[in-house]
Short mmCIF file of C-alpha atoms in Angstrom, two decimals:
data_model
loop_
_atom_site.label_atom_id
_atom_site.label_comp_id
_atom_site.label_asym_id
_atom_site.label_seq_id
_atom_site.Cartn_x
_atom_site.Cartn_y
_atom_site.Cartn_z
CA MET G 1 229.25 125.02 74.34
CA ALA G 2 225.73 123.98 75.39
CA GLU G 3 225.92 126.06 78.55
CA HIS G 4 225.20 129.24 76.50
CA HIS G 5 221.77 127.76 75.94
CA THR G 6 221.12 126.64 79.47
CA ASP G 7 221.83 129.74 81.52
CA THR G 8 220.40 133.26 81.70
CA GLN G 9 223.64 135.10 81.04
CA HIS G 10 223.52 134.56 77.32
CA GLY G 11 221.11 134.30 74.38
CA PHE G 12 217.48 133.42 74.84
CA GLY G 13 217.71 133.00 78.62
CA ARG G 14 218.95 136.59 78.98
CA ALA G 15 216.15 137.85 76.73
CA LEU G 16 213.59 135.79 78.75
CA VAL G 17 214.82 137.43 82.07
CA ALA G 18 214.68 140.89 80.43
CA VAL G 19 211.03 140.30 79.30
CA TYR G 20 210.10 139.15 82.83
CA ALA G 21 211.84 142.25 84.27
CA VAL G 22 209.86 144.54 82.03
CA PHE G 23 206.62 142.88 83.06
CA THR G 24 207.65 143.13 86.66
CA VAL G 25 208.01 146.91 86.32
CA ALA G 26 204.93 147.42 84.15
CA ALA G 27 202.61 145.36 86.27
CA THR G 28 203.88 146.75 89.63
CA ALA G 29 203.96 150.32 88.50
CA ARG G 30 200.44 150.15 87.02
CA SER G 31 198.96 148.49 90.06
CA VAL G 32 200.65 150.86 92.50
CA TYR G 33 199.36 153.82 90.63
CA GLN G 34 195.87 152.33 90.46
CA LEU G 35 195.83 151.34 94.08
CA VAL G 36 197.03 154.78 95.24
CA THR G 37 194.81 156.88 92.95
CA LYS G 38 191.54 154.83 92.62
CA ALA G 39 191.67 151.71 94.73
CA ASP G 40 187.94 152.02 95.54
CA GLU G 41 186.95 151.70 91.78
CA ALA G 42 188.24 148.19 91.22
CA PRO G 43 190.22 146.94 94.22
CA VAL G 44 190.22 143.20 93.14
CA ALA G 45 191.54 144.03 89.69
CA TYR G 46 194.23 146.32 90.97
CA ALA G 47 195.24 143.81 93.65
CA LEU G 48 195.45 141.08 90.94
CA SER G 49 197.69 143.33 88.97
CA ALA G 50 199.88 143.85 92.04
CA LEU G 51 199.94 140.08 92.52
CA ALA G 52 200.92 139.62 88.89
CA GLY G 53 203.79 142.14 89.44
CA VAL G 54 205.04 140.20 92.47
CA VAL G 55 204.89 136.87 90.53
CA TYR G 56 206.71 138.43 87.62
CA GLY G 57 209.38 139.70 90.05
CA ILE G 58 209.78 136.32 91.66
CA ALA G 59 210.10 134.70 88.22
CA THR G 60 212.67 137.28 87.11
CA TRP G 61 214.78 136.79 90.23
CA ALA G 62 214.53 132.99 90.07
CA LEU G 63 215.38 132.86 86.36
CA ALA G 64 218.28 135.34 86.77
CA THR G 65 219.81 133.42 89.68
CA GLY G 66 219.27 129.96 88.23
CA ASN G 67 216.72 128.93 90.90
CA ARG G 68 214.81 126.63 88.58
CA ARG G 69 212.49 125.20 91.18
CA VAL G 70 211.21 128.71 92.25
CA ALA G 71 211.19 129.81 88.62
CA GLY G 72 208.93 126.85 87.62
CA ALA G 73 206.63 127.44 90.54
CA ALA G 74 206.34 131.16 89.84
CA ILE G 75 205.72 130.57 86.16
CA ALA G 76 203.14 127.86 86.78
CA PHE G 77 201.35 130.24 89.15
CA GLU G 78 201.50 132.89 86.48
CA LEU G 79 200.00 130.48 83.94
CA VAL G 80 197.10 129.59 86.26
CA GLY G 81 196.55 133.24 86.98
CA VAL G 82 196.44 134.39 83.40
CA LEU G 83 194.18 131.48 82.34
CA GLY G 84 191.85 131.88 85.34
CA VAL G 85 191.59 135.62 85.30
CA GLY G 86 191.44 135.67 81.56
CA LEU G 87 188.56 133.31 81.48
CA LEU G 88 186.71 134.88 84.31
CA SER G 89 187.10 138.44 82.82
CA ILE G 90 185.60 137.11 79.58
CA LEU G 91 182.78 135.11 81.16
CA ASP G 92 181.74 137.85 83.62
CA GLY G 93 183.19 141.25 82.87
CA ALA G 94 181.46 142.70 85.94
CA LEU G 95 183.92 140.84 88.17
CA PHE G 96 186.60 143.24 86.99
CA PRO G 97 185.27 146.79 86.48
CA ASP G 98 188.79 147.73 85.35
CA GLU G 99 191.35 145.55 83.60
CA THR G 100 194.11 143.62 85.25
CA VAL G 101 197.38 142.55 83.65
CA TRP G 102 195.72 139.17 83.02
CA SER G 103 192.32 140.34 81.88
CA GLY G 104 191.23 138.98 78.56
CA PHE G 105 194.30 136.71 78.71
CA GLY G 106 196.57 139.74 78.67
CA ALA G 107 194.95 141.51 75.68
CA GLY G 108 195.96 144.90 77.01
CA TYR G 109 199.58 143.82 76.83
CA GLY G 110 199.36 142.22 73.36
CA TYR G 111 198.64 138.83 74.84
CA VAL G 112 202.28 138.57 76.01
CA PRO G 113 200.97 137.65 79.54
CA LEU G 114 199.31 134.57 77.90
CA VAL G 115 202.35 133.53 75.84
CA LEU G 116 205.05 134.27 78.44
CA PRO G 117 204.43 131.48 80.84
CA PHE G 118 204.32 128.87 78.08
CA VAL G 119 207.68 130.19 76.80
CA GLY G 120 209.14 130.30 80.27
CA LEU G 121 208.07 126.68 81.06
CA TRP G 122 209.31 125.52 77.64
CA TRP G 123 212.62 127.14 78.31
CA LEU G 124 212.99 125.57 81.73
CA ARG G 125 212.14 122.15 80.26
CA ARG G 126 214.49 122.58 77.34
CA THR G 127 217.41 123.66 79.45
CA ARG G 128 217.02 121.23 82.27
CA SER G 129 220.04 119.11 83.16
CA THR G 130 219.90 115.54 81.99
#
């Protein structure tokens, strides 16, 4: 019975993969559009959004396939990214003339980018094999 709580085919695990998939598409689509149409305006911000999209994609794939080591690494990287970019964007807004997915700790996305890595790491810890 406990397996329903430890895999990504059911329940909360499936929902977590779905949220990561949505963020993969959102961050990637936004950054591609920005890089194609106005890369010269804020290349660092748009590249960071592209990086976020790649990280979300790796986390999605790893969670969906049960590759817990890669999922943990991607989610940890995501956490460092959202905390680092979030802090820098608040301390020195001039660094990012346009927002990234992680600017203001993900304010533009309802702070989900800030909460998501904590939830992902919690889920990995909660469902690890004993």
